[in-house]
Amino acid sequence: MGYDKTLKAFDESLSRLSIDYLDLYLIHMPFGDYYGSYRALESLYKEGRVKAIGVCNFLPDRLLDLCNNVTVIPQVNQIEHHPHYQRREDLDLMQQFNIQPEAWVPFAEGLKGMFDEPVLKDIAQKYGKTPAQVILRWNIEQGIVVIPKTVHEKRMMENFNVFDFALDAQDMVKIKTLDKNCPSMLDTRNLNEIRRVYDYLKNPVLTSL
């Protein structure tokens, strides 16, 4: 984090990738000198070396503070978003600033019984889909860019196959009842999580929640 370090990291990334620009460059966490890093992103954006800039894991208070102190509003906020953590306040604020939400763990890594939720299984059966496909479609219908992760070709094809059905209003209401209003993967206000993030390279634990 920091202005000079971010510019150096950017140049190193471009060199390793053998390209001249990036489509999107994001700040990973609201920790350290992220204001210095964001100023570097603004410079890169104005120079045309990055086509879009943004942040990750910024809660509404940090995001609002940032938006009030920068010249280029973040174009993306990549957040933990899934049926157990639906984040209405976050999405409303992003809409106010025309910031694109992006879900980085739409399945919450399957934690806390995500794929066994009766509501998701019933809706999936209704459309001849899987609970994972229902979750992806639920994100898409809210205008959320979604990034599912898999190393299996079959599941990758399954993740792509979500554009031939649409959830109805009743489905959306049912999924809304699954909201636990707390993260499954990352809580940037939890002291143990902050310690975990800073120590991640030495102790790569997925989550302490």
JSON list of C-alpha atoms in Angstrom, two decimals:
[
{"chain": "A", "resi": 1, "resn": "MET", "atom": "CA", "xyz": [0.00, 0.00, 0.00]},
{"chain": "A", "resi": 2, "resn": "GLY", "atom": "CA", "xyz": [1.05, 3.59, -0.64]},
{"chain": "A", "resi": 3, "resn": "TYR", "atom": "CA", "xyz": [1.47, 5.79, -3.70]},
{"chain": "A", "resi": 4, "resn": "ASP", "atom": "CA", "xyz": [5.00, 4.83, -4.81]},
{"chain": "A", "resi": 5, "resn": "LYS", "atom": "CA", "xyz": [4.62, 1.16, -3.90]},
{"chain": "A", "resi": 6, "resn": "THR", "atom": "CA", "xyz": [1.41, 0.90, -5.91]},
{"chain": "A", "resi": 7, "resn": "LEU", "atom": "CA", "xyz": [2.99, 2.44, -9.02]},
{"chain": "A", "resi": 8, "resn": "LYS", "atom": "CA", "xyz": [5.94, 0.06, -8.66]},
{"chain": "A", "resi": 9, "resn": "ALA", "atom": "CA", "xyz": [3.65, -2.96, -8.24]},
{"chain": "A", "resi": 10, "resn": "PHE", "atom": "CA", "xyz": [1.63, -1.87, -11.29]},
{"chain": "A", "resi": 11, "resn": "ASP", "atom": "CA", "xyz": [4.73, -1.61, -13.50]},
{"chain": "A", "resi": 12, "resn": "GLU", "atom": "CA", "xyz": [5.93, -5.01, -12.30]},
{"chain": "A", "resi": 13, "resn": "SER", "atom": "CA", "xyz": [2.56, -6.58, -13.11]},
{"chain": "A", "resi": 14, "resn": "LEU", "atom": "CA", "xyz": [2.51, -5.10, -16.62]},
{"chain": "A", "resi": 15, "resn": "SER", "atom": "CA", "xyz": [6.04, -6.35, -17.20]},
{"chain": "A", "resi": 16, "resn": "ARG", "atom": "CA", "xyz": [5.19, -9.89, -16.10]},
{"chain": "A", "resi": 17, "resn": "LEU", "atom": "CA", "xyz": [2.01, -9.88, -18.19]},
{"chain": "A", "resi": 18, "resn": "SER", "atom": "CA", "xyz": [3.77, -8.34, -21.23]},
{"chain": "A", "resi": 19, "resn": "ILE", "atom": "CA", "xyz": [0.90, -5.90, -21.83]},
{"chain": "A", "resi": 20, "resn": "ASP", "atom": "CA", "xyz": [0.56, -2.10, -22.00]},
{"chain": "A", "resi": 21, "resn": "TYR", "atom": "CA", "xyz": [-2.50, -1.51, -19.82]},
{"chain": "A", "resi": 22, "resn": "LEU", "atom": "CA", "xyz": [-4.99, -3.18, -17.49]},
{"chain": "A", "resi": 23, "resn": "ASP", "atom": "CA", "xyz": [-8.75, -3.22, -17.91]},
{"chain": "A", "resi": 24, "resn": "LEU", "atom": "CA", "xyz": [-9.33, -3.04, -14.15]},
{"chain": "A", "resi": 25, "resn": "TYR", "atom": "CA", "xyz": [-7.13, -2.38, -11.12]},
{"chain": "A", "resi": 26, "resn": "LEU", "atom": "CA", "xyz": [-8.46, -2.75, -7.57]},
{"chain": "A", "resi": 27, "resn": "ILE", "atom": "CA", "xyz": [-7.26, -2.08, -4.04]},
{"chain": "A", "resi": 28, "resn": "HIS", "atom": "CA", "xyz": [-7.66, -5.36, -2.17]},
{"chain": "A", "resi": 29, "resn": "MET", "atom": "CA", "xyz": [-8.34, -4.17, 1.39]},
{"chain": "A", "resi": 30, "resn": "PRO", "atom": "CA", "xyz": [-9.19, -0.95, 3.27]},
{"chain": "A", "resi": 31, "resn": "PHE", "atom": "CA", "xyz": [-5.98, -1.31, 5.31]},
{"chain": "A", "resi": 32, "resn": "GLY", "atom": "CA", "xyz": [-2.66, 0.54, 5.38]},
{"chain": "A", "resi": 33, "resn": "ASP", "atom": "CA", "xyz": [-2.13, 3.62, 3.22]},
{"chain": "A", "resi": 34, "resn": "TYR", "atom": "CA", "xyz": [-5.00, 2.87, 0.87]},
{"chain": "A", "resi": 35, "resn": "TYR", "atom": "CA", "xyz": [-5.51, 6.57, 0.17]},
{"chain": "A", "resi": 36, "resn": "GLY", "atom": "CA", "xyz": [-1.98, 6.74, -1.20]},
{"chain": "A", "resi": 37, "resn": "SER", "atom": "CA", "xyz": [-2.68, 3.64, -3.28]},
{"chain": "A", "resi": 38, "resn": "TYR", "atom": "CA", "xyz": [-5.92, 5.10, -4.58]},
{"chain": "A", "resi": 39, "resn": "ARG", "atom": "CA", "xyz": [-4.18, 8.33, -5.62]},
{"chain": "A", "resi": 40, "resn": "ALA", "atom": "CA", "xyz": [-1.79, 6.15, -7.62]},
{"chain": "A", "resi": 41, "resn": "LEU", "atom": "CA", "xyz": [-4.76, 4.39, -9.25]},
{"chain": "A", "resi": 42, "resn": "GLU", "atom": "CA", "xyz": [-6.25, 7.77, -10.16]},
{"chain": "A", "resi": 43, "resn": "SER", "atom": "CA", "xyz": [-2.97, 8.78, -11.81]},
{"chain": "A", "resi": 44, "resn": "LEU", "atom": "CA", "xyz": [-2.83, 5.53, -13.79]},
{"chain": "A", "resi": 45, "resn": "TYR", "atom": "CA", "xyz": [-6.46, 5.96, -14.82]},
{"chain": "A", "resi": 46, "resn": "LYS", "atom": "CA", "xyz": [-5.93, 9.54, -16.02]},
{"chain": "A", "resi": 47, "resn": "GLU", "atom": "CA", "xyz": [-2.88, 8.39, -17.99]},
{"chain": "A", "resi": 48, "resn": "GLY", "atom": "CA", "xyz": [-4.97, 5.70, -19.70]},
{"chain": "A", "resi": 49, "resn": "ARG", "atom": "CA", "xyz": [-2.84, 2.89, -18.33]},
{"chain": "A", "resi": 50, "resn": "VAL", "atom": "CA", "xyz": [-5.89, 1.50, -16.51]},
{"chain": "A", "resi": 51, "resn": "LYS", "atom": "CA", "xyz": [-9.36, 1.54, -18.05]},
{"chain": "A", "resi": 52, "resn": "ALA", "atom": "CA", "xyz": [-11.23, 1.29, -14.73]},
{"chain": "A", "resi": 53, "resn": "ILE", "atom": "CA", "xyz": [-10.27, 1.48, -11.05]},
{"chain": "A", "resi": 54, "resn": "GLY", "atom": "CA", "xyz": [-11.91, 0.42, -7.84]},
{"chain": "A", "resi": 55, "resn": "VAL", "atom": "CA", "xyz": [-11.70, -1.24, -4.46]},
{"chain": "A", "resi": 56, "resn": "CYS", "atom": "CA", "xyz": [-12.44, -4.51, -2.70]},
{"chain": "A", "resi": 57, "resn": "ASN", "atom": "CA", "xyz": [-13.99, -5.23, 0.68]},
{"chain": "A", "resi": 58, "resn": "PHE", "atom": "CA", "xyz": [-14.86, -1.62, 1.46]},
{"chain": "A", "resi": 59, "resn": "LEU", "atom": "CA", "xyz": [-17.77, -1.41, 3.89]},
{"chain": "A", "resi": 60, "resn": "PRO", "atom": "CA", "xyz": [-20.23, 1.50, 3.47]},
{"chain": "A", "resi": 61, "resn": "ASP", "atom": "CA", "xyz": [-18.48, 3.82, 5.94]},
{"chain": "A", "resi": 62, "resn": "ARG", "atom": "CA", "xyz": [-15.06, 3.39, 4.30]},
{"chain": "A", "resi": 63, "resn": "LEU", "atom": "CA", "xyz": [-16.53, 3.59, 0.81]},
{"chain": "A", "resi": 64, "resn": "LEU", "atom": "CA", "xyz": [-18.49, 6.77, 1.54]},
{"chain": "A", "resi": 65, "resn": "ASP", "atom": "CA", "xyz": [-15.44, 8.38, 3.13]},
{"chain": "A", "resi": 66, "resn": "LEU", "atom": "CA", "xyz": [-13.32, 7.48, 0.10]},
{"chain": "A", "resi": 67, "resn": "CYS", "atom": "CA", "xyz": [-15.90, 8.80, -2.38]},
{"chain": "A", "resi": 68, "resn": "ASN", "atom": "CA", "xyz": [-15.92, 12.14, -0.55]},
{"chain": "A", "resi": 69, "resn": "ASN", "atom": "CA", "xyz": [-12.14, 12.53, -0.83]},
{"chain": "A", "resi": 70, "resn": "VAL", "atom": "CA", "xyz": [-11.19, 11.43, -4.36]},
{"chain": "A", "resi": 71, "resn": "THR", "atom": "CA", "xyz": [-11.45, 12.88, -7.85]},
{"chain": "A", "resi": 72, "resn": "VAL", "atom": "CA", "xyz": [-12.35, 9.59, -9.57]},
{"chain": "A", "resi": 73, "resn": "ILE", "atom": "CA", "xyz": [-15.16, 7.64, -7.89]},
{"chain": "A", "resi": 74, "resn": "PRO", "atom": "CA", "xyz": [-14.38, 3.90, -7.69]},
{"chain": "A", "resi": 75, "resn": "GLN", "atom": "CA", "xyz": [-16.02, 2.14, -10.61]},
{"chain": "A", "resi": 76, "resn": "VAL", "atom": "CA", "xyz": [-16.10, -1.26, -8.87]},
{"chain": "A", "resi": 77, "resn": "ASN", "atom": "CA", "xyz": [-16.37, -2.49, -5.29]},
{"chain": "A", "resi": 78, "resn": "GLN", "atom": "CA", "xyz": [-15.66, -6.21, -5.09]},
{"chain": "A", "resi": 79, "resn": "ILE", "atom": "CA", "xyz": [-17.35, -7.60, -1.98]},
{"chain": "A", "resi": 80, "resn": "GLU", "atom": "CA", "xyz": [-18.35, -10.82, -0.26]},
{"chain": "A", "resi": 81, "resn": "HIS", "atom": "CA", "xyz": [-21.93, -11.31, -1.45]},
{"chain": "A", "resi": 82, "resn": "HIS", "atom": "CA", "xyz": [-24.12, -14.41, -1.25]},
{"chain": "A", "resi": 83, "resn": "PRO", "atom": "CA", "xyz": [-27.57, -15.42, 0.05]},
{"chain": "A", "resi": 84, "resn": "HIS", "atom": "CA", "xyz": [-26.29, -15.54, 3.65]},
{"chain": "A", "resi": 85, "resn": "TYR", "atom": "CA", "xyz": [-24.82, -12.01, 3.37]},
{"chain": "A", "resi": 86, "resn": "GLN", "atom": "CA", "xyz": [-26.98, -9.88, 1.10]},
{"chain": "A", "resi": 87, "resn": "ARG", "atom": "CA", "xyz": [-25.70, -6.40, 2.05]},
{"chain": "A", "resi": 88, "resn": "ARG", "atom": "CA", "xyz": [-28.60, -4.15, 1.10]},
{"chain": "A", "resi": 89, "resn": "GLU", "atom": "CA", "xyz": [-26.98, -1.05, 2.61]},
{"chain": "A", "resi": 90, "resn": "ASP", "atom": "CA", "xyz": [-23.79, -1.66, 0.64]},
{"chain": "A", "resi": 91, "resn": "LEU", "atom": "CA", "xyz": [-25.67, -2.11, -2.63]},
{"chain": "A", "resi": 92, "resn": "ASP", "atom": "CA", "xyz": [-27.81, 0.97, -2.06]},
{"chain": "A", "resi": 93, "resn": "LEU", "atom": "CA", "xyz": [-24.74, 3.14, -1.46]},
{"chain": "A", "resi": 94, "resn": "MET", "atom": "CA", "xyz": [-22.99, 1.77, -4.54]},
{"chain": "A", "resi": 95, "resn": "GLN", "atom": "CA", "xyz": [-26.07, 2.55, -6.60]},
{"chain": "A", "resi": 96, "resn": "GLN", "atom": "CA", "xyz": [-26.02, 6.15, -5.34]},
{"chain": "A", "resi": 97, "resn": "PHE", "atom": "CA", "xyz": [-22.45, 6.57, -6.60]},
{"chain": "A", "resi": 98, "resn": "ASN", "atom": "CA", "xyz": [-22.89, 4.43, -9.73]},
{"chain": "A", "resi": 99, "resn": "ILE", "atom": "CA", "xyz": [-20.33, 1.92, -8.46]},
{"chain": "A", "resi": 100, "resn": "GLN", "atom": "CA", "xyz": [-20.54, -1.57, -9.94]},
{"chain": "A", "resi": 101, "resn": "PRO", "atom": "CA", "xyz": [-20.83, -4.28, -7.24]},
{"chain": "A", "resi": 102, "resn": "GLU", "atom": "CA", "xyz": [-18.87, -7.46, -7.88]},
{"chain": "A", "resi": 103, "resn": "ALA", "atom": "CA", "xyz": [-19.35, -10.65, -5.85]},
{"chain": "A", "resi": 104, "resn": "TRP", "atom": "CA", "xyz": [-16.11, -12.50, -5.15]},
{"chain": "A", "resi": 105, "resn": "VAL", "atom": "CA", "xyz": [-17.48, -15.47, -3.16]},
{"chain": "A", "resi": 106, "resn": "PRO", "atom": "CA", "xyz": [-21.01, -16.03, -4.44]},
{"chain": "A", "resi": 107, "resn": "PHE", "atom": "CA", "xyz": [-21.12, -19.51, -2.90]},
{"chain": "A", "resi": 108, "resn": "ALA", "atom": "CA", "xyz": [-19.32, -18.57, 0.37]},
{"chain": "A", "resi": 109, "resn": "GLU", "atom": "CA", "xyz": [-17.07, -21.54, -0.42]},
{"chain": "A", "resi": 110, "resn": "GLY", "atom": "CA", "xyz": [-20.04, -23.74, 0.51]},
{"chain": "A", "resi": 111, "resn": "LEU", "atom": "CA", "xyz": [-19.65, -22.78, 4.18]},
{"chain": "A", "resi": 112, "resn": "LYS", "atom": "CA", "xyz": [-22.51, -22.83, 6.69]},
{"chain": "A", "resi": 113, "resn": "GLY", "atom": "CA", "xyz": [-24.63, -25.21, 4.62]},
{"chain": "A", "resi": 114, "resn": "MET", "atom": "CA", "xyz": [-25.04, -22.90, 1.63]},
{"chain": "A", "resi": 115, "resn": "PHE", "atom": "CA", "xyz": [-25.73, -25.65, -0.92]},
{"chain": "A", "resi": 116, "resn": "ASP", "atom": "CA", "xyz": [-28.06, -27.47, 1.47]},
{"chain": "A", "resi": 117, "resn": "GLU", "atom": "CA", "xyz": [-30.46, -24.57, 1.99]},
{"chain": "A", "resi": 118, "resn": "PRO", "atom": "CA", "xyz": [-33.98, -25.99, 1.37]},
{"chain": "A", "resi": 119, "resn": "VAL", "atom": "CA", "xyz": [-35.08, -22.72, -0.25]},
{"chain": "A", "resi": 120, "resn": "LEU", "atom": "CA", "xyz": [-32.28, -22.88, -2.82]},
{"chain": "A", "resi": 121, "resn": "LYS", "atom": "CA", "xyz": [-32.83, -26.58, -3.45]},
{"chain": "A", "resi": 122, "resn": "ASP", "atom": "CA", "xyz": [-36.56, -26.08, -4.01]},
{"chain": "A", "resi": 123, "resn": "ILE", "atom": "CA", "xyz": [-36.01, -23.21, -6.43]},
{"chain": "A", "resi": 124, "resn": "ALA", "atom": "CA", "xyz": [-33.32, -25.19, -8.25]},
{"chain": "A", "resi": 125, "resn": "GLN", "atom": "CA", "xyz": [-35.69, -28.15, -8.67]},
{"chain": "A", "resi": 126, "resn": "LYS", "atom": "CA", "xyz": [-38.37, -25.80, -10.02]},
{"chain": "A", "resi": 127, "resn": "TYR", "atom": "CA", "xyz": [-36.10, -24.73, -12.91]},
{"chain": "A", "resi": 128, "resn": "GLY", "atom": "CA", "xyz": [-34.14, -27.95, -13.37]},
{"chain": "A", "resi": 129, "resn": "LYS", "atom": "CA", "xyz": [-30.98, -26.23, -12.12]},
{"chain": "A", "resi": 130, "resn": "THR", "atom": "CA", "xyz": [-28.56, -26.57, -9.21]},
{"chain": "A", "resi": 131, "resn": "PRO", "atom": "CA", "xyz": [-28.45, -24.39, -6.08]},
{"chain": "A", "resi": 132, "resn": "ALA", "atom": "CA", "xyz": [-25.18, -22.92, -7.39]},
{"chain": "A", "resi": 133, "resn": "GLN", "atom": "CA", "xyz": [-26.87, -21.88, -10.64]},
{"chain": "A", "resi": 134, "resn": "VAL", "atom": "CA", "xyz": [-29.73, -20.29, -8.69]},
{"chain": "A", "resi": 135, "resn": "ILE", "atom": "CA", "xyz": [-27.22, -18.28, -6.64]},
{"chain": "A", "resi": 136, "resn": "LEU", "atom": "CA", "xyz": [-25.45, -17.05, -9.76]},
{"chain": "A", "resi": 137, "resn": "ARG", "atom": "CA", "xyz": [-28.74, -16.11, -11.41]},
{"chain": "A", "resi": 138, "resn": "TRP", "atom": "CA", "xyz": [-29.83, -14.30, -8.22]},
{"chain": "A", "resi": 139, "resn": "ASN", "atom": "CA", "xyz": [-26.69, -12.15, -8.37]},
{"chain": "A", "resi": 140, "resn": "ILE", "atom": "CA", "xyz": [-27.05, -11.44, -12.07]},
{"chain": "A", "resi": 141, "resn": "GLU", "atom": "CA", "xyz": [-30.67, -10.34, -11.72]},
{"chain": "A", "resi": 142, "resn": "GLN", "atom": "CA", "xyz": [-29.56, -7.79, -9.12]},
{"chain": "A", "resi": 143, "resn": "GLY", "atom": "CA", "xyz": [-27.03, -6.34, -11.57]},
{"chain": "A", "resi": 144, "resn": "ILE", "atom": "CA", "xyz": [-24.08, -7.77, -9.65]},
{"chain": "A", "resi": 145, "resn": "VAL", "atom": "CA", "xyz": [-21.01, -8.99, -11.52]},
{"chain": "A", "resi": 146, "resn": "VAL", "atom": "CA", "xyz": [-20.30, -12.44, -10.17]},
{"chain": "A", "resi": 147, "resn": "ILE", "atom": "CA", "xyz": [-17.05, -14.41, -10.04]},
{"chain": "A", "resi": 148, "resn": "PRO", "atom": "CA", "xyz": [-17.58, -18.12, -9.31]},
{"chain": "A", "resi": 149, "resn": "LYS", "atom": "CA", "xyz": [-14.47, -20.16, -8.61]},
{"chain": "A", "resi": 150, "resn": "THR", "atom": "CA", "xyz": [-13.93, -23.75, -9.67]},
{"chain": "A", "resi": 151, "resn": "VAL", "atom": "CA", "xyz": [-11.14, -25.97, -10.92]},
{"chain": "A", "resi": 152, "resn": "HIS", "atom": "CA", "xyz": [-13.56, -28.53, -12.40]},
{"chain": "A", "resi": 153, "resn": "GLU", "atom": "CA", "xyz": [-14.56, -28.31, -16.06]},
{"chain": "A", "resi": 154, "resn": "LYS", "atom": "CA", "xyz": [-18.05, -29.72, -15.41]},
{"chain": "A", "resi": 155, "resn": "ARG", "atom": "CA", "xyz": [-18.79, -27.09, -12.78]},
{"chain": "A", "resi": 156, "resn": "MET", "atom": "CA", "xyz": [-17.33, -24.38, -14.96]},
{"chain": "A", "resi": 157, "resn": "MET", "atom": "CA", "xyz": [-19.79, -25.28, -17.72]},
{"chain": "A", "resi": 158, "resn": "GLU", "atom": "CA", "xyz": [-22.57, -25.39, -15.12]},
{"chain": "A", "resi": 159, "resn": "ASN", "atom": "CA", "xyz": [-21.64, -21.87, -13.99]},
{"chain": "A", "resi": 160, "resn": "PHE", "atom": "CA", "xyz": [-21.93, -20.57, -17.55]},
{"chain": "A", "resi": 161, "resn": "ASN", "atom": "CA", "xyz": [-25.33, -22.19, -18.04]},
{"chain": "A", "resi": 162, "resn": "VAL", "atom": "CA", "xyz": [-27.40, -19.61, -16.14]},
{"chain": "A", "resi": 163, "resn": "PHE", "atom": "CA", "xyz": [-28.80, -17.48, -18.96]},
{"chain": "A", "resi": 164, "resn": "ASP", "atom": "CA", "xyz": [-31.70, -19.70, -20.01]},
{"chain": "A", "resi": 165, "resn": "PHE", "atom": "CA", "xyz": [-33.94, -19.07, -16.99]},
{"chain": "A", "resi": 166, "resn": "ALA", "atom": "CA", "xyz": [-35.03, -16.20, -14.75]},
{"chain": "A", "resi": 167, "resn": "LEU", "atom": "CA", "xyz": [-36.08, -16.11, -11.11]},
{"chain": "A", "resi": 168, "resn": "ASP", "atom": "CA", "xyz": [-39.54, -14.73, -10.44]},
{"chain": "A", "resi": 169, "resn": "ALA", "atom": "CA", "xyz": [-40.48, -12.22, -7.74]},
{"chain": "A", "resi": 170, "resn": "GLN", "atom": "CA", "xyz": [-41.54, -14.99, -5.36]},
{"chain": "A", "resi": 171, "resn": "ASP", "atom": "CA", "xyz": [-38.16, -16.69, -5.72]},
{"chain": "A", "resi": 172, "resn": "MET", "atom": "CA", "xyz": [-36.36, -13.45, -4.90]},
{"chain": "A", "resi": 173, "resn": "VAL", "atom": "CA", "xyz": [-38.48, -12.97, -1.77]},
{"chain": "A", "resi": 174, "resn": "LYS", "atom": "CA", "xyz": [-37.72, -16.52, -0.61]},
{"chain": "A", "resi": 175, "resn": "ILE", "atom": "CA", "xyz": [-33.98, -16.04, -1.09]},
{"chain": "A", "resi": 176, "resn": "LYS", "atom": "CA", "xyz": [-34.17, -12.79, 0.86]},
{"chain": "A", "resi": 177, "resn": "THR", "atom": "CA", "xyz": [-35.19, -14.79, 3.95]},
{"chain": "A", "resi": 178, "resn": "LEU", "atom": "CA", "xyz": [-31.79, -16.54, 3.93]},
{"chain": "A", "resi": 179, "resn": "ASP", "atom": "CA", "xyz": [-29.91, -13.36, 4.85]},
{"chain": "A", "resi": 180, "resn": "LYS", "atom": "CA", "xyz": [-27.96, -13.81, 8.10]},
{"chain": "A", "resi": 181, "resn": "ASN", "atom": "CA", "xyz": [-26.61, -10.27, 7.81]},
{"chain": "A", "resi": 182, "resn": "CYS", "atom": "CA", "xyz": [-23.08, -11.33, 8.66]},
{"chain": "A", "resi": 183, "resn": "PRO", "atom": "CA", "xyz": [-20.09, -12.44, 6.57]},
{"chain": "A", "resi": 184, "resn": "SER", "atom": "CA", "xyz": [-18.95, -16.02, 6.21]},
{"chain": "A", "resi": 185, "resn": "MET", "atom": "CA", "xyz": [-15.50, -15.27, 4.77]},
{"chain": "A", "resi": 186, "resn": "LEU", "atom": "CA", "xyz": [-14.18, -11.83, 5.73]},
{"chain": "A", "resi": 187, "resn": "ASP", "atom": "CA", "xyz": [-15.09, -9.21, 8.32]},
{"chain": "A", "resi": 188, "resn": "THR", "atom": "CA", "xyz": [-12.84, -6.15, 8.07]},
{"chain": "A", "resi": 189, "resn": "ARG", "atom": "CA", "xyz": [-14.12, -4.93, 11.46]},
{"chain": "A", "resi": 190, "resn": "ASN", "atom": "CA", "xyz": [-13.19, -8.14, 13.25]},
{"chain": "A", "resi": 191, "resn": "LEU", "atom": "CA", "xyz": [-9.80, -7.82, 14.97]},
{"chain": "A", "resi": 192, "resn": "ASN", "atom": "CA", "xyz": [-8.94, -11.48, 14.43]},
{"chain": "A", "resi": 193, "resn": "GLU", "atom": "CA", "xyz": [-9.65, -11.10, 10.73]},
{"chain": "A", "resi": 194, "resn": "ILE", "atom": "CA", "xyz": [-7.42, -8.03, 10.47]},
{"chain": "A", "resi": 195, "resn": "ARG", "atom": "CA", "xyz": [-4.61, -9.95, 12.18]},
{"chain": "A", "resi": 196, "resn": "ARG", "atom": "CA", "xyz": [-5.21, -12.89, 9.82]},
{"chain": "A", "resi": 197, "resn": "VAL", "atom": "CA", "xyz": [-5.00, -10.68, 6.72]},
{"chain": "A", "resi": 198, "resn": "TYR", "atom": "CA", "xyz": [-1.75, -9.02, 7.82]},
{"chain": "A", "resi": 199, "resn": "ASP", "atom": "CA", "xyz": [-0.25, -12.43, 8.67]},
{"chain": "A", "resi": 200, "resn": "TYR", "atom": "CA", "xyz": [-1.67, -14.26, 5.65]},
{"chain": "A", "resi": 201, "resn": "LEU", "atom": "CA", "xyz": [1.60, -14.97, 3.83]},
{"chain": "A", "resi": 202, "resn": "LYS", "atom": "CA", "xyz": [2.98, -16.69, 6.93]},
{"chain": "A", "resi": 203, "resn": "ASN", "atom": "CA", "xyz": [-0.29, -18.37, 7.89]},
{"chain": "A", "resi": 204, "resn": "PRO", "atom": "CA", "xyz": [-2.63, -18.74, 4.88]},
{"chain": "A", "resi": 205, "resn": "VAL", "atom": "CA", "xyz": [-5.86, -19.45, 6.78]},
{"chain": "A", "resi": 206, "resn": "LEU", "atom": "CA", "xyz": [-8.99, -18.93, 4.67]},
{"chain": "A", "resi": 207, "resn": "THR", "atom": "CA", "xyz": [-11.10, -17.30, 7.39]},
{"chain": "A", "resi": 208, "resn": "SER", "atom": "CA", "xyz": [-11.29, -17.01, 11.16]},
{"chain": "A", "resi": 209, "resn": "LEU", "atom": "CA", "xyz": [-15.06, -16.47, 11.23]}
]
